[in-house]
Amino acid sequence: MLSILKPCALKSSIGLLGLSLLSACGGEGDSGSENGGVRPPILPLTQDQRYDLLYRSTFGPQPDSYQELANLGYVTWLDRQFSMTPSLHSTRLKEYQLQSDAATYNQSDRAAVWWDLSLNAPDQLRQRVAFALSEIFVISRYGASLNGRALEMTDYYDMLITHAFGNYRDLIESVTLHAAMGDYLSMMANQKAAPENNRYPDENYAREVMQLFSIGLYELHPDGTEKLDSQGQLISTYSQDDIENLARVFTGWHIAEKNQPNWGSKDGNWFIPMIAYPEHHDDEEKVVMGEVYAQGQTAEQDMAQAMDMLLNHSNTPPLISKHLIQRLVTSNPSPAYVARVSALFADNGEGVRGDLAAVIRGILTDSEALSGSERSPVKMKEPLIAMTNFFRALDAKSADPSGRFHDSIGTFSSYGQSPLGSPSVFNFFSPDYAPNGEISAANDVAPEFEILSWNNFILTNNQLWSATGRTDYEGEDNPKRIVINTAPLEAIANDHSALIKEIERRLLSQRMSEPLKAIVLEGLDDLRDTQQSLKVRNALYTVVTSQEFHIEEIAQ
């Protein structure tokens, strides 16, 4: 608890209060088109730009990450990340099974694997993008029957990992036909109407796949700004009739290899895509957003046409592009930034629409991502991202001698956030959320602030305080803990300038402000030279609870 901190640690209260405010003040390789479409001009990056790239494309830099990026150049580094074999959560979970001979798994096991791979997987970019996708194509343990299906949810997350650098068309179809999504948004077992029995197709997935996963509520320009009609009103992308007709398109799908004959049973194989059952599909003519689905088409034909329709809609490039920019770079991208990435979504330079690798590369290497814009946009880290940043900076590992991770830091209770654990299909926060004050007054948004309740704020900072005290070299006796390596910091703890410099390098991209340095130095000067571990802990805690750690600014 914060109340048990020693007086020197309480000096971090300035940083804590700052965070509660709702605003924050060599050659790089060759060009080409492989692994991500046509690339922007290749320019050398500054030190600040390299750090920014690492924070956006990984779950946080490790102590040697910056030097590796500088040595390789960002083009080669990105190429390696795009070409790495995916690290799948289900594979790691099976390894856990061999270690423990467990017969079943629960949601904490799934979260433990998430921590393991988020901290340790070599394909960091893919893992980071998959996490972003999980907040767009949302399923949650808190919906339908998913809380009791940890393995099936793990498989869904692996699907996002697998498609992270693929094509949006393949991704949206895989999302649509995954049994976990079918259960969560009730497309599973959806069937054609029987008015005599007062039965009509379920509209849930039809509505959300348009509103959240593809085109959004209102017509957009390619730069993500909303179109207006002649009266200055927003223009809806679809009507209730469109929802009802798309719901008819999505009839007849259920889990494969059903073990029970009755249509409502969910007993079967959830690890392969749902399949069509023709007798339950509505094969009459349908019209969705002006597009005709011909009478007599099979469920598979209707599905393919719907997926093509969503891919080719003019709204899909700007909506998906902007959501990904918000999750990876800035909450408030300029329209020009969105337009450039949207253009890559529409055509990767080789005539391919929906190339997500091209989109991701464009997002990370865009001029606004690298150098900012006149608006100097900022972004608050999500609680889980802040924790992974901290752990990776301190070479964290599991205290379990086997290397197995455990969900021992309260993923589902301590941050207001957990992987695939949002309260609804609308994610943990709305992409349009703007807290009252300076941000809303400037017509900006700050989505992550929507989960920054005082309760979550205190719980997260309590977790950070606990984490700063769990060190590997002391021999943590609880194998379920995640421990950090502070030995290199304690070795220089009595050289206050050197310690601050190393913490600044690991946690603040070598950009600690002079006021924060003064706060950290004052706390260090209050401690004796024999208190190296306490010096390190208090210095770390002061920094990781500061506004400067939690608010990402784009280098100018």
Coordinates of C-alpha atoms in Angstrom, one line a residue, residues 55-344:
Y55 CA 8.4 1.5 -27.2
R56 CA 5.8 1.3 -30.0
S57 CA 7.0 -1.9 -31.7
T58 CA 7.7 -3.9 -28.6
F59 CA 6.4 -4.3 -25.0
G60 CA 9.3 -2.1 -24.0
P61 CA 13.0 -2.0 -24.6
Q62 CA 15.3 -4.3 -22.8
P63 CA 18.7 -3.0 -21.6
D64 CA 20.5 -3.9 -24.8
S65 CA 17.6 -3.2 -27.2
Y66 CA 18.7 0.3 -28.1
Q67 CA 22.2 -0.7 -29.1
E68 CA 20.9 -3.6 -31.1
L69 CA 18.6 -1.3 -33.0
A70 CA 21.3 1.3 -33.6
N71 CA 23.7 -1.4 -34.9
L72 CA 21.2 -3.0 -37.2
G73 CA 19.4 0.1 -38.4
Y74 CA 15.7 0.3 -38.2
V75 CA 14.9 -1.1 -41.6
T76 CA 16.9 -4.3 -41.0
W77 CA 15.5 -4.5 -37.4
L78 CA 11.9 -4.2 -38.7
D79 CA 12.6 -6.7 -41.5
R80 CA 13.7 -9.2 -38.9
Q81 CA 10.7 -8.6 -36.8
F82 CA 8.3 -9.1 -39.7
S83 CA 10.0 -12.3 -40.8
M84 CA 10.2 -14.0 -37.4
T85 CA 8.2 -17.2 -36.8
P86 CA 5.1 -16.4 -34.6
S87 CA 5.4 -17.3 -30.9
L88 CA 2.1 -18.9 -30.1
H89 CA 0.5 -18.8 -26.7
S90 CA -1.0 -22.3 -27.1
T91 CA 2.4 -23.8 -27.7
R92 CA 3.7 -22.2 -24.5
L93 CA 0.6 -23.4 -22.6
K94 CA 1.3 -27.0 -23.7
E95 CA 4.9 -26.7 -22.5
Y96 CA 3.4 -25.6 -19.1
Q97 CA 1.3 -28.7 -19.2
L98 CA 4.4 -30.9 -19.6
Q99 CA 6.0 -29.2 -16.7
S100 CA 3.1 -29.5 -14.3
D101 CA 1.1 -32.4 -15.7
A102 CA -2.0 -30.2 -15.4
A103 CA -5.2 -31.7 -16.8
T104 CA -7.1 -28.4 -17.2
Y105 CA -6.3 -24.7 -17.5
N106 CA -8.0 -21.6 -16.2
Q107 CA -7.9 -17.9 -17.1
S108 CA -5.0 -17.3 -14.8
D109 CA -2.9 -19.8 -16.8
R110 CA -3.8 -18.0 -20.0
A111 CA -2.8 -14.7 -18.4
A112 CA 0.5 -16.2 -17.2
V113 CA 1.3 -17.2 -20.8
W114 CA 0.5 -13.7 -21.9
W115 CA 3.1 -12.3 -19.4
D116 CA 5.6 -14.9 -20.5
L117 CA 5.5 -14.1 -24.2
S118 CA 4.9 -10.4 -23.8
L119 CA 8.1 -10.2 -21.8
N120 CA 10.2 -12.8 -23.6
A121 CA 9.0 -13.6 -27.1
P122 CA 11.6 -12.6 -29.7
D123 CA 8.8 -11.6 -32.2
Q124 CA 8.0 -8.5 -30.1
L125 CA 6.5 -6.5 -33.0
R126 CA 4.0 -9.3 -33.8
Q127 CA 3.1 -9.7 -30.1
R128 CA 2.6 -6.0 -29.7
V129 CA 0.4 -5.7 -32.8
A130 CA -1.7 -8.8 -31.7
F131 CA -2.4 -7.0 -28.4
A132 CA -3.5 -4.0 -30.3
L133 CA -5.7 -6.2 -32.5
S134 CA -7.2 -7.8 -29.4
E135 CA -8.5 -4.4 -28.4
I136 CA -10.2 -3.9 -31.8
F137 CA -11.5 -7.4 -32.6
V138 CA -12.7 -7.8 -29.0
I139 CA -13.8 -11.0 -27.2
S140 CA -13.8 -11.2 -23.4
R141 CA -13.8 -13.8 -20.7
Y142 CA -16.7 -11.8 -19.3
G143 CA -19.1 -12.7 -22.1
A144 CA -21.1 -15.8 -23.1
S145 CA -19.5 -19.0 -21.9
L146 CA -15.9 -17.9 -22.5
N147 CA -14.8 -17.6 -18.9
G148 CA -14.7 -21.4 -18.7
R149 CA -12.8 -21.7 -22.1
A150 CA -9.3 -20.5 -21.4
L151 CA -7.8 -22.8 -24.1
E152 CA -10.3 -21.6 -26.7
M153 CA -9.6 -18.0 -25.9
T154 CA -5.8 -18.8 -26.2
D155 CA -6.5 -20.1 -29.6
Y156 CA -8.3 -16.9 -30.5
Y157 CA -5.4 -14.8 -29.4
D158 CA -3.0 -17.0 -31.5
M159 CA -5.3 -16.4 -34.5
L160 CA -4.6 -12.6 -34.0
I161 CA -0.9 -13.3 -33.7
T162 CA -0.9 -15.4 -36.9
H163 CA -2.7 -12.8 -38.9
A164 CA -1.0 -9.7 -37.4
F165 CA 1.1 -9.2 -40.6
G166 CA -1.3 -10.8 -43.0
N167 CA -4.2 -9.4 -45.0
Y168 CA -7.2 -7.8 -43.3
R169 CA -9.5 -9.9 -45.5
D170 CA -8.1 -13.1 -44.0
L171 CA -8.1 -11.6 -40.5
I172 CA -11.8 -10.5 -40.5
E173 CA -12.9 -13.8 -41.9
S174 CA -10.9 -15.7 -39.3
V175 CA -12.3 -13.5 -36.6
T176 CA -15.9 -14.0 -37.9
L177 CA -15.6 -17.8 -38.0
H178 CA -13.7 -18.4 -34.8
A179 CA -15.9 -20.2 -32.4
A180 CA -14.9 -17.9 -29.5
M181 CA -16.2 -14.9 -31.4
G182 CA -19.2 -16.9 -32.5
D183 CA -20.0 -17.6 -28.9
Y184 CA -19.2 -14.1 -27.6
L185 CA -21.3 -12.2 -30.2
S186 CA -23.9 -14.9 -30.7
M187 CA -23.3 -15.7 -34.3
M188 CA -22.8 -19.3 -33.4
A189 CA -26.0 -21.2 -34.0
N190 CA -27.6 -18.2 -35.7
Q191 CA -30.3 -19.5 -38.0
K192 CA -32.8 -18.4 -40.6
A193 CA -36.1 -16.9 -39.5
A194 CA -39.1 -18.9 -38.6
P195 CA -41.8 -16.2 -38.0
E196 CA -44.3 -18.8 -37.0
N197 CA -42.1 -19.6 -34.0
N198 CA -41.3 -15.9 -33.4
R199 CA -37.7 -16.7 -34.4
Y200 CA -35.5 -14.2 -36.3
P201 CA -31.7 -14.1 -37.0
D202 CA -29.5 -12.7 -34.3
E203 CA -28.3 -9.2 -35.2
N204 CA -25.5 -8.9 -32.6
Y205 CA -22.5 -9.9 -34.8
A206 CA -23.9 -8.1 -37.9
R207 CA -24.0 -4.9 -36.0
E208 CA -20.6 -5.1 -34.3
V209 CA -18.7 -6.4 -37.3
M210 CA -19.7 -3.2 -39.1
Q211 CA -19.6 -0.7 -36.2
L212 CA -16.4 -1.9 -34.5
F213 CA -14.4 -4.2 -36.8
S214 CA -14.6 -2.6 -40.2
I215 CA -16.5 0.5 -41.3
G216 CA -17.8 2.4 -38.3
L217 CA -21.1 4.3 -37.8
Y218 CA -20.5 7.3 -40.1
E219 CA -19.0 7.8 -43.5
L220 CA -15.4 8.9 -43.5
H221 CA -13.0 10.7 -45.7
P222 CA -9.7 8.8 -46.4
D223 CA -8.1 10.9 -43.7
G224 CA -10.5 9.6 -41.0
T225 CA -12.5 12.8 -40.7
E226 CA -16.3 12.4 -40.9
K227 CA -18.3 13.4 -44.0
L228 CA -21.2 15.7 -43.7
D229 CA -24.4 16.0 -45.8
S230 CA -25.7 19.2 -47.3
Q231 CA -27.3 20.1 -43.9
G232 CA -24.0 19.6 -42.1
Q233 CA -25.1 16.3 -40.5
L234 CA -23.2 13.1 -40.2
I235 CA -24.0 10.4 -42.8
S236 CA -24.7 6.9 -41.4
T237 CA -22.9 4.1 -43.1
Y238 CA -25.7 1.6 -42.6
S239 CA -29.3 1.3 -41.5
Q240 CA -31.3 -1.1 -39.3
D241 CA -32.4 -2.8 -42.5
D242 CA -28.8 -3.4 -43.4
I243 CA -28.1 -4.9 -40.0
E244 CA -31.1 -7.2 -40.4
N245 CA -30.1 -8.3 -43.9
L246 CA -26.4 -8.9 -42.8
A247 CA -27.7 -11.0 -39.9
R248 CA -29.5 -13.1 -42.5
V249 CA -26.2 -13.4 -44.4
F250 CA -24.6 -14.8 -41.2
T251 CA -27.1 -17.6 -40.6
G252 CA -26.3 -21.3 -40.6
W253 CA -22.8 -21.3 -39.0
H254 CA -21.9 -23.4 -36.0
I255 CA -19.0 -25.2 -34.5
A256 CA -17.4 -28.0 -36.5
E257 CA -17.5 -31.6 -35.4
K258 CA -20.6 -31.1 -33.2
N259 CA -20.9 -33.8 -30.6
Q260 CA -24.6 -33.3 -30.0
P261 CA -27.3 -33.3 -32.7
N262 CA -29.5 -30.5 -31.2
W263 CA -28.8 -27.2 -32.8
G264 CA -28.3 -25.2 -29.6
S265 CA -25.5 -27.4 -28.3
K266 CA -22.0 -25.9 -28.2
D267 CA -20.3 -29.2 -27.6
G268 CA -17.8 -29.7 -30.4
N269 CA -14.4 -28.6 -31.9
W270 CA -13.8 -25.0 -31.1
F271 CA -10.2 -25.1 -32.5
I272 CA -11.1 -25.0 -36.1
P273 CA -13.3 -22.4 -37.9
M274 CA -17.0 -22.7 -37.7
I275 CA -18.7 -24.4 -40.6
A276 CA -21.9 -23.9 -42.5
Y277 CA -25.0 -26.0 -42.0
P278 CA -27.1 -25.4 -45.2
E279 CA -30.4 -26.3 -43.7
H280 CA -30.1 -23.4 -41.2
H281 CA -29.0 -20.8 -43.7
D282 CA -31.3 -18.1 -45.2
D283 CA -30.6 -18.4 -49.0
E284 CA -33.2 -15.8 -50.1
E285 CA -32.1 -12.5 -51.7
K286 CA -30.6 -9.9 -49.3
V287 CA -29.5 -6.3 -49.8
V288 CA -26.8 -4.9 -47.5
M289 CA -25.7 -1.2 -48.0
G290 CA -27.0 -1.4 -51.6
E291 CA -25.2 -4.6 -52.4
V292 CA -27.3 -7.6 -53.6
Y293 CA -26.7 -11.1 -52.2
A294 CA -28.4 -13.3 -54.8
Q295 CA -31.1 -15.8 -54.1
G296 CA -29.8 -19.3 -53.8
Q297 CA -26.3 -18.5 -52.7
T298 CA -24.8 -20.9 -50.2
A299 CA -23.7 -19.8 -46.7
E300 CA -20.1 -19.9 -47.8
Q301 CA -20.9 -17.7 -50.8
D302 CA -22.8 -15.2 -48.7
M303 CA -19.9 -15.1 -46.2
A304 CA -17.3 -14.5 -48.9
Q305 CA -19.3 -11.7 -50.3
A306 CA -19.8 -10.1 -46.9
M307 CA -16.1 -10.3 -46.1
D308 CA -15.2 -8.7 -49.5
M309 CA -17.8 -6.0 -48.9
L310 CA -16.2 -5.1 -45.6
L311 CA -12.7 -5.1 -47.0
N312 CA -13.6 -3.0 -50.0
H313 CA -15.8 -0.4 -48.2
S314 CA -14.2 3.0 -48.3
N315 CA -14.4 3.5 -44.6
T316 CA -12.4 0.4 -43.7
P317 CA -8.9 1.8 -44.5
P318 CA -9.2 5.0 -42.4
L319 CA -11.1 3.4 -39.5
I320 CA -8.7 0.4 -39.0
S321 CA -5.6 2.6 -39.7
K322 CA -6.6 5.2 -37.2
H323 CA -7.4 2.6 -34.5
L324 CA -4.0 1.0 -35.0
I325 CA -2.2 4.3 -34.9
Q326 CA -4.0 5.1 -31.6
R327 CA -2.9 1.8 -30.1
L328 CA 0.7 2.0 -31.2
V329 CA 1.7 5.6 -31.6
T330 CA -0.6 8.5 -30.6
S331 CA -4.1 9.1 -29.5
N332 CA -4.5 12.1 -31.8
P333 CA -3.0 11.4 -35.2
S334 CA -3.4 14.3 -37.7
P335 CA -5.7 13.7 -40.6
A336 CA -2.7 13.7 -42.9
Y337 CA -1.1 10.9 -40.9
V338 CA -4.3 8.8 -41.1
A339 CA -4.6 9.5 -44.8
R340 CA -1.0 8.3 -45.5
V341 CA -1.6 5.0 -43.6
S342 CA -5.1 4.6 -45.0
A343 CA -3.6 4.9 -48.5
L344 CA -1.2 2.0 -47.7

